[in-house]
Amino acid sequence: MRGLIFKEIDDLIIDSLGIVAFISFFVGGVVSIQTALNLTNPLIPKYLIGFATRQSVILEFAPTFISIIMAGKMGSFITSSIGTMRVTEQIDALEVMGVNSLNYLVFPKIIALLLYPFVIGIAMFLGVLGGWMAGVYGGFTASNEFIQGIQTEFIPFHITYAFIKTVVFAMILATIPSFHGYYMKGGALEVGKASTVSFVWTSVVIILVNYILTQLLLTN
């Protein structure tokens, strides 16, 4: 079981770091530039660029947007890998050998995705870093103004809120694709269809849960 868990950590977490880092950095930069271009009134202080970038990245972009992207990457991988085992009767072979196939296939994925908040933490950092670099080196704001904006009216609970969402999203990313892969029927063509359906439903559930958690945790 330990070997299976480390394999899933490598497949699901480590292999996702590259795409997460790339997207986070550049989307943070885009948020910073868009904010700067929309603050045309000279009376509005430039530090609001840093403030808006921090709020956008921490509250929504890193936990929610990255999770939807991961529904495509992780979710499709989980569904297709389990679905292929179902099609090729490997799951039936596990059952015949007396192995609990659900535990063998799904449990390591759930444990591996407990490290998912680590990925989102990196996304938050790189998103803000990308915003800082785009704002400063693009000539939209000074470094000290951007950093002042990052520090302005910082509410520590926003980080907690983001990580609460992330843990819930991690469970969704582990369970819904596994369900669609494990209970699929048919041949190779159906594996592709199951992966698509899995991505759609994972994304829908993430967006709905995001709305519910925001309503519960951020509104008084």
Coordinates of C-alpha atoms in Angstrom, one line a residue:
M1 CA 0.0 0.0 0.0
R2 CA 2.9 2.4 0.8
G3 CA 4.3 1.9 -2.7
L4 CA 0.9 2.5 -4.3
I5 CA 0.5 5.7 -2.3
F6 CA 3.9 7.0 -3.4
K7 CA 3.2 6.1 -7.0
E8 CA -0.1 8.1 -6.8
I9 CA 1.7 11.1 -5.2
D10 CA 4.2 11.0 -8.1
D11 CA 1.5 10.6 -10.8
L12 CA -1.1 13.1 -9.4
I13 CA 0.8 15.7 -7.3
I14 CA 4.4 15.9 -8.6
D15 CA 3.5 15.6 -12.3
S16 CA 1.0 18.5 -11.9
L17 CA 3.5 21.0 -10.4
G18 CA 4.8 22.1 -13.8
I19 CA 1.5 23.0 -15.4
V20 CA 0.2 24.6 -12.1
A21 CA 3.4 26.7 -11.8
F22 CA 3.2 27.8 -15.4
I23 CA -0.5 28.8 -15.4
S24 CA -0.4 30.4 -11.9
F25 CA 2.6 32.6 -12.8
F26 CA 1.1 34.0 -16.0
V27 CA -2.5 34.3 -14.9
G28 CA -1.2 36.3 -11.8
G29 CA 0.6 38.5 -14.3
V30 CA -2.5 39.0 -16.4
V31 CA -4.6 39.8 -13.4
S32 CA -2.1 42.5 -12.4
I33 CA -2.0 44.0 -15.9
Q34 CA -5.8 44.0 -16.3
T35 CA -6.2 45.7 -12.9
A36 CA -3.6 48.3 -13.8
L37 CA -5.2 49.1 -17.1
N38 CA -8.6 49.5 -15.5
L39 CA -7.4 51.9 -12.8
T40 CA -7.3 54.9 -15.1
N41 CA -8.4 57.5 -12.5
P42 CA -5.2 59.2 -11.2
L43 CA -6.9 59.6 -7.7
I44 CA -6.9 55.8 -7.3
P45 CA -3.7 54.7 -5.6
K46 CA -1.4 52.3 -7.4
Y47 CA -1.1 49.9 -4.5
L48 CA -4.6 48.7 -5.3
I49 CA -3.0 46.7 -8.1
G50 CA -1.2 44.5 -5.6
F51 CA -4.3 44.3 -3.4
A52 CA -6.5 43.2 -6.2
T53 CA -4.0 40.6 -7.4
R54 CA -3.6 39.1 -3.9
Q55 CA -7.4 38.9 -3.4
S56 CA -8.1 37.4 -6.9
V57 CA -5.3 34.8 -6.6
I58 CA -5.8 33.7 -3.0
L59 CA -9.6 33.7 -2.9
E60 CA -10.6 32.3 -6.3
F61 CA -7.9 31.7 -8.8
A62 CA -5.6 29.4 -7.0
P63 CA -8.1 27.1 -5.2
T64 CA -10.9 27.1 -7.7
F65 CA -9.5 27.8 -11.2
I66 CA -6.6 25.4 -10.7
S67 CA -8.9 22.7 -9.3
I68 CA -11.0 22.9 -12.5
I69 CA -7.8 22.6 -14.6
M70 CA -6.8 19.6 -12.4
A71 CA -10.3 18.1 -13.0
G72 CA -9.1 17.8 -16.6
K73 CA -5.6 16.6 -15.9
M74 CA -5.9 14.5 -12.8
G75 CA -9.5 13.6 -13.2
S76 CA -9.1 12.3 -16.8
F77 CA -6.0 10.4 -15.8
I78 CA -7.8 8.7 -12.8
T79 CA -10.9 7.8 -14.8
S80 CA -8.9 6.5 -17.8
S81 CA -6.5 4.4 -15.7
I82 CA -9.2 2.8 -13.6
G83 CA -11.5 2.5 -16.7
T84 CA -8.8 0.7 -18.7
M85 CA -8.3 -1.8 -15.8
R86 CA -12.1 -2.4 -15.9
V87 CA -12.2 -2.9 -19.7
T88 CA -9.2 -5.2 -19.6
E89 CA -10.7 -7.2 -16.7
Q90 CA -7.8 -6.5 -14.4
I91 CA -10.3 -5.4 -11.7
D92 CA -12.1 -8.7 -12.0
A93 CA -8.7 -10.5 -11.6
L94 CA -8.1 -8.5 -8.4
E95 CA -11.5 -9.6 -7.1
V96 CA -10.8 -13.2 -8.0
M97 CA -7.5 -13.0 -6.0
G98 CA -9.4 -11.8 -3.0
V99 CA -8.1 -8.2 -3.2
N100 CA -10.5 -5.4 -2.3
S101 CA -10.3 -3.6 -5.6
L102 CA -12.0 -0.4 -4.5
N103 CA -9.5 -0.1 -1.6
Y104 CA -6.6 -1.0 -3.8
L105 CA -7.4 1.5 -6.5
V106 CA -9.1 4.4 -4.9
F107 CA -7.7 4.7 -1.3
P108 CA -4.1 5.5 -2.5
K109 CA -5.5 8.3 -4.7
I110 CA -7.4 9.9 -1.7
I111 CA -4.3 9.7 0.5
A112 CA -2.1 11.2 -2.3
L113 CA -4.5 14.1 -2.8
L114 CA -4.2 15.1 0.9
L115 CA -1.1 16.8 -0.4
Y116 CA -3.1 18.8 -2.9
P117 CA -3.1 22.0 -0.6
F118 CA 0.7 22.0 -1.1
V119 CA 0.1 22.4 -4.9
I120 CA -2.4 25.2 -4.2
G121 CA 0.0 26.9 -1.8
I122 CA 2.6 27.0 -4.7
A123 CA -0.1 28.3 -7.0
M124 CA -0.9 31.2 -4.6
F125 CA 2.8 32.2 -4.2
L126 CA 3.5 32.0 -8.0
G127 CA 0.3 33.9 -8.8
V128 CA 1.3 36.8 -6.6
L129 CA 4.9 36.7 -7.8
G130 CA 3.7 36.7 -11.4
G131 CA 1.5 39.7 -10.6
W132 CA 4.4 41.5 -9.0
M133 CA 6.8 40.9 -11.9
A134 CA 4.2 41.9 -14.5
G135 CA 3.3 45.1 -12.6
V136 CA 6.8 46.2 -11.8
Y137 CA 8.7 45.2 -15.0
G138 CA 5.7 46.2 -17.1
G139 CA 6.0 49.7 -15.7
F140 CA 2.5 49.7 -14.2
T141 CA 3.5 50.2 -10.6
A142 CA 6.5 50.5 -8.3
S143 CA 7.7 47.5 -6.3
N144 CA 7.1 49.1 -2.9
E145 CA 3.5 50.1 -4.0
F146 CA 2.7 46.6 -5.1
I147 CA 4.0 45.1 -1.9
Q148 CA 2.1 47.7 0.1
G149 CA -1.0 46.5 -1.7
I150 CA -0.3 42.8 -0.9
Q151 CA 0.0 43.8 2.8
T152 CA -3.0 46.1 2.9
E153 CA -6.0 44.9 4.9
F154 CA -4.8 41.3 4.9
I155 CA -7.2 38.9 6.5
P156 CA -5.5 35.7 7.6
F157 CA -8.8 33.8 7.5
H158 CA -8.8 34.2 3.7
I159 CA -5.9 31.8 3.5
T160 CA -7.8 29.4 5.9
Y161 CA -10.9 29.7 3.7
A162 CA -8.8 28.9 0.5
F163 CA -7.3 25.8 2.1
I164 CA -10.6 24.6 3.4
K165 CA -11.9 24.8 -0.1
T166 CA -8.8 23.1 -1.4
V167 CA -9.2 20.1 0.9
V168 CA -12.8 19.6 -0.2
F169 CA -11.9 20.0 -3.9
A170 CA -9.1 17.4 -3.4
M171 CA -11.7 14.9 -2.1
I172 CA -13.9 15.7 -5.1
L173 CA -11.0 15.2 -7.5
A174 CA -10.2 11.8 -6.0
T175 CA -13.7 10.4 -5.7
I176 CA -15.8 11.5 -8.7
P177 CA -13.3 10.4 -11.4
S178 CA -12.6 7.2 -9.5
F179 CA -16.4 6.5 -9.5
H180 CA -16.7 7.1 -13.3
G181 CA -13.7 4.9 -14.0
Y182 CA -14.6 2.0 -11.6
Y183 CA -18.3 1.7 -12.6
M184 CA -17.9 2.2 -16.4
K185 CA -19.1 -0.4 -18.8
G186 CA -18.1 -1.1 -22.4
G187 CA -14.8 -1.0 -24.3
A188 CA -12.0 1.4 -25.2
L189 CA -14.3 4.0 -26.7
E190 CA -16.3 4.1 -23.5
V191 CA -13.1 4.9 -21.5
G192 CA -12.8 8.1 -23.5
K193 CA -16.5 9.0 -22.9
A194 CA -16.2 8.2 -19.2
S195 CA -13.2 10.5 -18.9
T196 CA -15.2 13.4 -20.6
V197 CA -18.2 12.8 -18.4
S198 CA -16.0 12.6 -15.3
F199 CA -14.4 16.0 -16.2
V200 CA -17.7 17.7 -16.7
W201 CA -19.2 16.4 -13.5
T202 CA -16.1 17.1 -11.4
S203 CA -16.1 20.7 -12.7
V204 CA -19.8 21.2 -12.0
V205 CA -19.5 19.8 -8.5
I206 CA -16.4 22.0 -7.8
I207 CA -18.2 25.1 -8.9
L208 CA -21.3 24.3 -6.9
V209 CA -19.3 23.4 -3.8
N210 CA -17.3 26.6 -4.3
Y211 CA -20.5 28.7 -4.2
I212 CA -21.8 26.9 -1.1
L213 CA -18.5 27.2 0.8
T214 CA -18.1 30.9 0.0
Q215 CA -21.7 31.5 1.2
L216 CA -21.0 29.6 4.4
L217 CA -17.5 30.8 5.2
L218 CA -17.3 34.4 3.9
T219 CA -20.8 35.9 4.5
N220 CA -21.8 37.0 7.9

